[in-house]
PDB file of C-alpha atoms and ligand atoms in Angstrom:
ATOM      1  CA  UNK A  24     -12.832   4.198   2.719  1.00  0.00           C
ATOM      2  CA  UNK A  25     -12.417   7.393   1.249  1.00  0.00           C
ATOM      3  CA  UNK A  26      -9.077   8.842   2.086  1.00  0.00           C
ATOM      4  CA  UNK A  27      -7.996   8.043  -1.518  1.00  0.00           C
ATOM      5  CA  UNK A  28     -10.812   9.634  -3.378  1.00  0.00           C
ATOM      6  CA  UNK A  29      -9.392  12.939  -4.076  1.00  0.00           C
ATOM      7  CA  UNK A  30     -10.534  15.306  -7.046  1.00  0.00           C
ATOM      8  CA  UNK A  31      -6.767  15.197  -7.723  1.00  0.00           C
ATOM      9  CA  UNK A  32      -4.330  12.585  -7.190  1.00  0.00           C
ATOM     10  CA  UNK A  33      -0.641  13.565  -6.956  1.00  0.00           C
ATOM     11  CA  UNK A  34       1.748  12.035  -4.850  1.00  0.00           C
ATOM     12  CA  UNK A  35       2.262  14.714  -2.234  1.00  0.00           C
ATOM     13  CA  UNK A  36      -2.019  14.281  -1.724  1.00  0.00           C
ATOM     14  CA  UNK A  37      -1.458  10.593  -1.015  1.00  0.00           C
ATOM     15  CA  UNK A  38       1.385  10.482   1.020  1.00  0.00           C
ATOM     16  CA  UNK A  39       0.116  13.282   3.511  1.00  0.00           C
ATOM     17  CA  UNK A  40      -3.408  11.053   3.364  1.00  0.00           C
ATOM     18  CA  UNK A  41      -1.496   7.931   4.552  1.00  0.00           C
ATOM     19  CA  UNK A  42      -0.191  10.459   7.300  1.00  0.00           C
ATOM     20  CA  UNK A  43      -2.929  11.274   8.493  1.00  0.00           C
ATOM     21  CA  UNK A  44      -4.552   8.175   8.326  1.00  0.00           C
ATOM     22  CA  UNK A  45      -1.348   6.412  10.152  1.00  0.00           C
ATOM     23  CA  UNK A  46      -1.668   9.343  12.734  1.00  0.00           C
ATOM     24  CA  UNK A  47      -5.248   8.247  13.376  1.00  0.00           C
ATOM     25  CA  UNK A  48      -4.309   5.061  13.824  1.00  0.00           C
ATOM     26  CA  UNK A  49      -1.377   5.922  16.529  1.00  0.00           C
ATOM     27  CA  UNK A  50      -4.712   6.940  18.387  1.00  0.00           C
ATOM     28  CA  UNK A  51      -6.729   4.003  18.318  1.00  0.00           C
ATOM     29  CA  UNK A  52      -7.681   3.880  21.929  1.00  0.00           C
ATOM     30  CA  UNK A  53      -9.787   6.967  21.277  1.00  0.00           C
ATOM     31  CA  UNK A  54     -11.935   5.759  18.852  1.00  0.00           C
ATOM     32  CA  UNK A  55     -15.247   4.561  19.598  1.00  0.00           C
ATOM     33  CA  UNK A  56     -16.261   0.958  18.686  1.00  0.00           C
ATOM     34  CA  UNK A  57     -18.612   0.918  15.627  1.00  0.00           C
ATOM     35  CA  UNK A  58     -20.204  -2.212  15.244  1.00  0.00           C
ATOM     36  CA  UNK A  59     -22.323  -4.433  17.966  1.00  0.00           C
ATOM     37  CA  UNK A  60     -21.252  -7.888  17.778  1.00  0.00           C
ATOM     38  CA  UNK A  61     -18.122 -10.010  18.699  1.00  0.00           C
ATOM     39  CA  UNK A  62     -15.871  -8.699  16.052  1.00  0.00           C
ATOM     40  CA  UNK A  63     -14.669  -4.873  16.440  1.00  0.00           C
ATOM     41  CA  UNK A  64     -13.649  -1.921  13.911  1.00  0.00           C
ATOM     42  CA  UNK A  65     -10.053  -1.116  14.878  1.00  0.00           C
ATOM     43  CA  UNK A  66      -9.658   2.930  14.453  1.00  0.00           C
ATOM     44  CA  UNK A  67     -10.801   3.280  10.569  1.00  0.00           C
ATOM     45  CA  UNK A  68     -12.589   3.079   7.607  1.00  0.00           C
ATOM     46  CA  UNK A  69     -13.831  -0.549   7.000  1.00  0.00           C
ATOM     47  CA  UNK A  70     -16.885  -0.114   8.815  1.00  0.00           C
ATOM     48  CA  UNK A  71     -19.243  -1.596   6.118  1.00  0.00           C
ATOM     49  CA  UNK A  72     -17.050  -5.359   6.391  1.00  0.00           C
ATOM     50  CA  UNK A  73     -17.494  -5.712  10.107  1.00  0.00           C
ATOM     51  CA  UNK A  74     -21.193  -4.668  10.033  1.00  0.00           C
ATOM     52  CA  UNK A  75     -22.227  -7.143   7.574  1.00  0.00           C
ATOM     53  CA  UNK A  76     -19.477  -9.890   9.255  1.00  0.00           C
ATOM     54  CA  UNK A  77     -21.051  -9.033  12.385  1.00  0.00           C
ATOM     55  CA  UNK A  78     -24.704  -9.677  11.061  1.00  0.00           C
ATOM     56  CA  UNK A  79     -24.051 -13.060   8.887  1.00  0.00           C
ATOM     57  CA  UNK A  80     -22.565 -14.242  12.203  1.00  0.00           C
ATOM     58  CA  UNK A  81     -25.653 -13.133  14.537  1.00  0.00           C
ATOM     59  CA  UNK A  82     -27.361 -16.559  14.084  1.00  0.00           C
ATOM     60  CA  UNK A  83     -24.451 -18.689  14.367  1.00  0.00           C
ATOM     61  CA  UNK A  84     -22.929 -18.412  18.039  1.00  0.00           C
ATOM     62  CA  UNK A  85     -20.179 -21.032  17.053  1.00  0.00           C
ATOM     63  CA  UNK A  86     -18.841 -18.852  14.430  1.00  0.00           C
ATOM     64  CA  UNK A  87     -19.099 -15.419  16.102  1.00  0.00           C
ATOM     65  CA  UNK A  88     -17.263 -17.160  19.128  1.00  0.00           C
ATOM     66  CA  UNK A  89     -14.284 -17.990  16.439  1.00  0.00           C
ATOM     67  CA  UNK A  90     -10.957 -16.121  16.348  1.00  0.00           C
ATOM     68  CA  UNK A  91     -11.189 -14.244  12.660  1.00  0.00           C
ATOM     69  CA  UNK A  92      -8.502 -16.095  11.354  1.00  0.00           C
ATOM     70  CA  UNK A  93      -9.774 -19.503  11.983  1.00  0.00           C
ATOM     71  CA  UNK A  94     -13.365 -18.642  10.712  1.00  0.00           C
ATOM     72  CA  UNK A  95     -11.184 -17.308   7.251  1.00  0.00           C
ATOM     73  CA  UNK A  96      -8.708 -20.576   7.298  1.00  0.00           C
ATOM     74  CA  UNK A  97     -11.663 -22.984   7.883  1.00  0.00           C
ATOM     75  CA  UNK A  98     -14.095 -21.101   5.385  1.00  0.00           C
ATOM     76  CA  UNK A  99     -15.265 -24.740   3.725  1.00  0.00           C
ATOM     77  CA  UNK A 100     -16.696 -25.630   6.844  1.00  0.00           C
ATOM     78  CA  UNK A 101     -18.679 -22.241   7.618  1.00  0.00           C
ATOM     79  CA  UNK A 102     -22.670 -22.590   7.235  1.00  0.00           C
ATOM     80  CA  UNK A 103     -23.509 -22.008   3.011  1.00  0.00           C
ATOM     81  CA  UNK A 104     -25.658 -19.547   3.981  1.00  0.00           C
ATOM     82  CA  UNK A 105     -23.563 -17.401   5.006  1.00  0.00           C
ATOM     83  CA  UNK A 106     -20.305 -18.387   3.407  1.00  0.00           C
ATOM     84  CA  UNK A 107     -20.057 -15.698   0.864  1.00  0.00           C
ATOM     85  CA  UNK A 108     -20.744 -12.864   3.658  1.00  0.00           C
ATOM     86  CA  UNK A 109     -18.172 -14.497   5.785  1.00  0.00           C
ATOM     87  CA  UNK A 110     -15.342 -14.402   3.166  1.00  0.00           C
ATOM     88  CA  UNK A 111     -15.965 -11.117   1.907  1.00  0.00           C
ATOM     89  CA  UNK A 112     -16.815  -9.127   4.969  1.00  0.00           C
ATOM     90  CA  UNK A 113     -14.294 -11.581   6.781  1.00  0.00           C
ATOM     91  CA  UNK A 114     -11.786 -11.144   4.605  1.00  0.00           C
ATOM     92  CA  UNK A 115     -11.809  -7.526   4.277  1.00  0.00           C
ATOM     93  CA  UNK A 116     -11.794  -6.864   7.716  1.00  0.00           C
ATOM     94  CA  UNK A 117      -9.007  -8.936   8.014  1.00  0.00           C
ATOM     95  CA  UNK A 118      -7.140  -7.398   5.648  1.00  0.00           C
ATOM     96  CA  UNK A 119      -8.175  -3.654   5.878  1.00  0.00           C
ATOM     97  CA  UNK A 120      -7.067  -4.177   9.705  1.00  0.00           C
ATOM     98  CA  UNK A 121      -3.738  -5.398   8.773  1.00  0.00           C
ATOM     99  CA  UNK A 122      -3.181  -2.839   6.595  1.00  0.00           C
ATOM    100  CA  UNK A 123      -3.966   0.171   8.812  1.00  0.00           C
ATOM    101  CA  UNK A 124      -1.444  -2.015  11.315  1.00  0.00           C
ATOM    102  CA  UNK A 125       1.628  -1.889   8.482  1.00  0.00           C
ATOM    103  CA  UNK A 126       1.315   2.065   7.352  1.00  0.00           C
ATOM    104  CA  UNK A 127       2.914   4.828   9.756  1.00  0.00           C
ATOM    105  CA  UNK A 128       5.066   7.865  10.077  1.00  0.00           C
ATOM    106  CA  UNK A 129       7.804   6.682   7.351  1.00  0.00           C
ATOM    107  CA  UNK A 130       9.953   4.639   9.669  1.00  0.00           C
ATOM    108  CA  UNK A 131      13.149   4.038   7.012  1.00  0.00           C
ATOM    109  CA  UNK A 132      14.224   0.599   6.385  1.00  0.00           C
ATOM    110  CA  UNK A 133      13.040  -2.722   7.417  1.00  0.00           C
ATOM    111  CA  UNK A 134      14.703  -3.547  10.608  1.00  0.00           C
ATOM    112  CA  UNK A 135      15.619  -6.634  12.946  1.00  0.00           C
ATOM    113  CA  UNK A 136      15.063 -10.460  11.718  1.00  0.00           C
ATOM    114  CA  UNK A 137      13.068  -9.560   8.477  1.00  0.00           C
ATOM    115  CA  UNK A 138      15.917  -8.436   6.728  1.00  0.00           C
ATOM    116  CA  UNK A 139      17.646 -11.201   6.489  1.00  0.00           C
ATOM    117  CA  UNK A 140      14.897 -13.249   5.716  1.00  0.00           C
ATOM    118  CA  UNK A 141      14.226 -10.527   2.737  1.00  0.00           C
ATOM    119  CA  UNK A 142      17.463 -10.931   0.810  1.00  0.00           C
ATOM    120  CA  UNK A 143      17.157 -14.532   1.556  1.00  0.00           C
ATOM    121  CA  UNK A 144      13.842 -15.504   0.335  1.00  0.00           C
ATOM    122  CA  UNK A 145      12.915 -12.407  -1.596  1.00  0.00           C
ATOM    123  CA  UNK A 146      16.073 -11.319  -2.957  1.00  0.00           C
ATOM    124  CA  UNK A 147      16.307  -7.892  -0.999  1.00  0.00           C
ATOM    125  CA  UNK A 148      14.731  -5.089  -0.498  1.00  0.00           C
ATOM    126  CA  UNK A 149      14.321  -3.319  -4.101  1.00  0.00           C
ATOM    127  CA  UNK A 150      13.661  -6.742  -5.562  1.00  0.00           C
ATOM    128  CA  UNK A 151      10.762  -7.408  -3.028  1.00  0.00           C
ATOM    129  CA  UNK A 152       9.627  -3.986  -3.631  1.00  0.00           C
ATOM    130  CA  UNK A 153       9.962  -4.289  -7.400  1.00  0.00           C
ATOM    131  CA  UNK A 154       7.896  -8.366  -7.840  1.00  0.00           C
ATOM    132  CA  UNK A 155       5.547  -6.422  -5.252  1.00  0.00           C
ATOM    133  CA  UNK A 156       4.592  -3.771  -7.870  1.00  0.00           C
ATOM    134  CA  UNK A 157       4.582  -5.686 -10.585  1.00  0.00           C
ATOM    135  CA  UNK A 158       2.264  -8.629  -8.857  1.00  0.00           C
ATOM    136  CA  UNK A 159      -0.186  -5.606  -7.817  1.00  0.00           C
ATOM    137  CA  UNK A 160       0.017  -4.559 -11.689  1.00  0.00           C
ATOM    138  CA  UNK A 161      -1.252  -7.819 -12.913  1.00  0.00           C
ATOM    139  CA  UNK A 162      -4.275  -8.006 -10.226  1.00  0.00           C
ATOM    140  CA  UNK A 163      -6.747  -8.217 -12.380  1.00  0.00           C
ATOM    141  CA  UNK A 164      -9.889  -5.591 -10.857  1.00  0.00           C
ATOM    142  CA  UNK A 165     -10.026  -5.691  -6.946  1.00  0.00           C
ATOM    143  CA  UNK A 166      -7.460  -7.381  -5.080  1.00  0.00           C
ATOM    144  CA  UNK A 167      -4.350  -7.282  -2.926  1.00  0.00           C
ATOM    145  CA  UNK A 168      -0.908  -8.146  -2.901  1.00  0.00           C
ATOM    146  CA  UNK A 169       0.562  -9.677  -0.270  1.00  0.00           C
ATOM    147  CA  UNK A 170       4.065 -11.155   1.292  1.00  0.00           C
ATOM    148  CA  UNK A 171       3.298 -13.948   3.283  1.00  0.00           C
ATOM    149  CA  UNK A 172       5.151 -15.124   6.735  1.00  0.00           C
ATOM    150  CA  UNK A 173       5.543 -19.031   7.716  1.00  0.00           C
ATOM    151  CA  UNK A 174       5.800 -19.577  11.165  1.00  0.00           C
ATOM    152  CA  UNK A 175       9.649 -20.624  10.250  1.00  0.00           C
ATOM    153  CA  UNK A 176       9.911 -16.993   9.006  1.00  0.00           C
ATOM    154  CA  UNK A 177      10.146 -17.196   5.495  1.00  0.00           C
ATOM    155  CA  UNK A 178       8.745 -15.284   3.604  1.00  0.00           C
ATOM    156  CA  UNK A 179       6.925 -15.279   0.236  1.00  0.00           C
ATOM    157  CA  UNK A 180       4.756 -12.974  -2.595  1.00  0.00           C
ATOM    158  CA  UNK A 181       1.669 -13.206  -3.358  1.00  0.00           C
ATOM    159  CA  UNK A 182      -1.991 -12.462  -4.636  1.00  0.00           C
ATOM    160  CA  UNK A 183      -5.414 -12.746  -3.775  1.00  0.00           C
ATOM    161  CA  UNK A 184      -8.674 -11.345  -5.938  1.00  0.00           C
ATOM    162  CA  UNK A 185     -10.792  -8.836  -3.853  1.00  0.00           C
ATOM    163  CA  UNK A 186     -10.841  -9.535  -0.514  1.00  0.00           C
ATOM    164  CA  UNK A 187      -9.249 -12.647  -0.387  1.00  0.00           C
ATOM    165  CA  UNK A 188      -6.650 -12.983   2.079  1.00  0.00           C
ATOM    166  CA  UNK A 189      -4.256 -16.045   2.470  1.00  0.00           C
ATOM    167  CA  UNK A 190      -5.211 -16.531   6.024  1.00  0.00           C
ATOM    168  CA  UNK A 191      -7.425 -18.433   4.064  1.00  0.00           C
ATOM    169  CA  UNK A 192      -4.911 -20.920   3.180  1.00  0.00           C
ATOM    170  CA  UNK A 193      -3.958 -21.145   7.086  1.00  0.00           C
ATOM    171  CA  UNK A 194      -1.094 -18.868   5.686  1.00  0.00           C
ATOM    172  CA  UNK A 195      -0.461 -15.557   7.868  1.00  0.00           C
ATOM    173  CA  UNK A 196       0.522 -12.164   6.655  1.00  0.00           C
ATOM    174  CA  UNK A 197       3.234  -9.862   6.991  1.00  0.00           C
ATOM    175  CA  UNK A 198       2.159  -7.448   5.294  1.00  0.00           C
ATOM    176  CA  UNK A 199      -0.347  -6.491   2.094  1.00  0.00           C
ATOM    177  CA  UNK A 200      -1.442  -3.607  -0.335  1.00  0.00           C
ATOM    178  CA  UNK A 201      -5.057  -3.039  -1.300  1.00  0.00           C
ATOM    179  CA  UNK A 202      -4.980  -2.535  -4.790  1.00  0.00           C
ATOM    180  CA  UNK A 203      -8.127  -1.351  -5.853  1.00  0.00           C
ATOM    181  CA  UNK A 204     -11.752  -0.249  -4.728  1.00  0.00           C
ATOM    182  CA  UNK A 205     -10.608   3.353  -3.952  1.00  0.00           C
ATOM    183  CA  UNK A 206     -12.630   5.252  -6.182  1.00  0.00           C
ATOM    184  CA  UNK A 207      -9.959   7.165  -8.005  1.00  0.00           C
ATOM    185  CA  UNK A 208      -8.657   4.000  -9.921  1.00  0.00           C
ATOM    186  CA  UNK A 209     -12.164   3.886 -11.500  1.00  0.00           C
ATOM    187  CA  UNK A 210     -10.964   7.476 -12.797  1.00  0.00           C
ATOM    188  CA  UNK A 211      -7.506   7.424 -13.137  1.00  0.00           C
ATOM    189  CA  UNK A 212      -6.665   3.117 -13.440  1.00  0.00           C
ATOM    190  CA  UNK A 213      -3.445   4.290 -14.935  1.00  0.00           C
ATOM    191  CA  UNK A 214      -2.078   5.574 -11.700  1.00  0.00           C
ATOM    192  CA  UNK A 215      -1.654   2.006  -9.836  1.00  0.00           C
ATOM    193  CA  UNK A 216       1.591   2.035 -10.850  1.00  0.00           C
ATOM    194  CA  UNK A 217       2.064   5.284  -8.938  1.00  0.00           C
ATOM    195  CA  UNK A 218       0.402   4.169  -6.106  1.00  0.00           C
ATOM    196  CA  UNK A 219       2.066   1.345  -5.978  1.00  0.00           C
ATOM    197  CA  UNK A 220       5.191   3.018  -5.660  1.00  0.00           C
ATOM    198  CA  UNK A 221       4.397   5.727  -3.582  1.00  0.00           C
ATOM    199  CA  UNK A 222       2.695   3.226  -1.373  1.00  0.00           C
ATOM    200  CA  UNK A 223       6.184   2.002   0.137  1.00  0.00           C
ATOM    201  CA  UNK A 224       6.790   5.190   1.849  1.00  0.00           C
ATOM    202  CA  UNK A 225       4.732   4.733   4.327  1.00  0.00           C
ATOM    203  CA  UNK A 226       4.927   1.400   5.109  1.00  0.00           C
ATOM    204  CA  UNK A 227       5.775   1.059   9.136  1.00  0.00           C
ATOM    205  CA  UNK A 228       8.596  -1.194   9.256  1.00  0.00           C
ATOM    206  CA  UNK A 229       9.121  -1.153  13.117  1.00  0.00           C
ATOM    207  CA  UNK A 230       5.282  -2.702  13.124  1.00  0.00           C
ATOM    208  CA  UNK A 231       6.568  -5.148   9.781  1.00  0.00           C
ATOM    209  CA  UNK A 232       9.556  -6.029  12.016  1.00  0.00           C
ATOM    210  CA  UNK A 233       6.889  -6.920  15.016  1.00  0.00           C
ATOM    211  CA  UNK A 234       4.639  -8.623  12.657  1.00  0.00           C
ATOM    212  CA  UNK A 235       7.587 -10.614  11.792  1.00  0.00           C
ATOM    213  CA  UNK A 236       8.532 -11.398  14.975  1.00  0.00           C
ATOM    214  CA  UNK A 237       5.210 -12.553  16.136  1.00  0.00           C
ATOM    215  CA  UNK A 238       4.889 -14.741  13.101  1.00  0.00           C
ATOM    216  CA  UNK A 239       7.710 -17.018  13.816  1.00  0.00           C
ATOM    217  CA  UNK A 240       6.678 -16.901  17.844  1.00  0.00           C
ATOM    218  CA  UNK A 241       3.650 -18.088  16.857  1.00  0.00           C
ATOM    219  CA  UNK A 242       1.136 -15.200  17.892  1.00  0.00           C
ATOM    220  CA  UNK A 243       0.582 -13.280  14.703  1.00  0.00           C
ATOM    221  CA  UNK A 244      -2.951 -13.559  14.013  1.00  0.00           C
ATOM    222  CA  UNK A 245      -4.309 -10.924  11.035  1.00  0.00           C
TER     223      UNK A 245
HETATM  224 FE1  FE2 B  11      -9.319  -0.645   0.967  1.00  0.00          FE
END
């Protein structure tokens, strides 16, 4: 995706390009479908993942019939042929699609059950925000940060190395940050921190807050 490669990075450039990115994504029903095959591109830029997910998968009809998440928890038992496709293109689309999901017109503060389980299990708000930064810091290269949701609804930090994603682990997500492959960080690696940071104004809570909900009912898939 490109929305991050600017000649320039300030803060006001990448908040108003999560803007319009989130206000693309409010239209989703007017985007076209990009890729033939049983997995589809929701509105945006992760094109490349579900083309090459949808071709490993071509020549294995009990995969492509698979719900994404399954396929990623139950990656061990996915043909070795195309095990490596699967988890990267898998995983990315996974993740990419949750992440267009979590980022919006700045909707305040988290909102409904998820709060409480944030000062409960992650200490709060600006200590969740705060491990979150500093765990997307440490990734080392390409990767993503993540708080995970158990179906009990609690809630807990992690990472995964490029496009890893704990639905690997059975685990589902609440939400996630991609920390790397945008082009500037090859230019300007010092900024992640800024990023980071920045990053949490335009996280969607209302569509955390249904995330969450859908977690602990059970339906939350990616
Ligand atoms: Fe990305």
């Amino acid at each position: 995706m490109s929305f991050y490669t600017f000649a320039s990075f300030t803060r006001r450039d990448f908040l108003a390009g999560c803007t319009a990115i989130a206000t693309v994504a409010l239209t989703r029903n007017a985007h076209a479908q990009a890729a033939a095959g049983p997995f589809k591109l929701e509105p945006l830029h992760h094109a490349a993942y579900v083309t090459n997910l949808n071709n490993a998968v071509k020549d294995h009809s009990a995969v492509a019939s698979m719900p994404l998440q399954d396929i990623l928890a139950k990656l061990g038992e996915m043909p070795e042929a195309i095990r490596t496709a699967v988890r990267n293109n898998g995983g990315g689309h996974a993740n990419h699609t949750m992440f267009w999901q979590i980022m919006g017109p700045a909707s305040g503060q988290p909102q409904g059950d998820v709060v409480a389980a944030i000062t409960r299990n992650l200490g709060g708000l600006q200590k969740l925000q705060d491990d979150f930064n500093a765990a997307g810091l440490r990734v080392f290269g390409s990767g993503w940060v993540f708080i995970t949701v158990a179906r009990d609804g609690k809630l807990a930090l992690e990472t995964k190395p490029n496009q890893d994603t704990p639905l690997m682990d059975g685990k589902r997500v609440l939400l996630g940050n991609d920390v790397w492959e945008h082009a500037y960080y090859l230019t300007y690696q010092n900024r992640r921190a800024d990023y980071l940071k920045a990053w949490w104004n335009v996280v969607n809570w209302a569509k955390v807050g249904e995330r969450y909900a859908a977690a602990k009912a059970g339906t939350l898939t990616i």
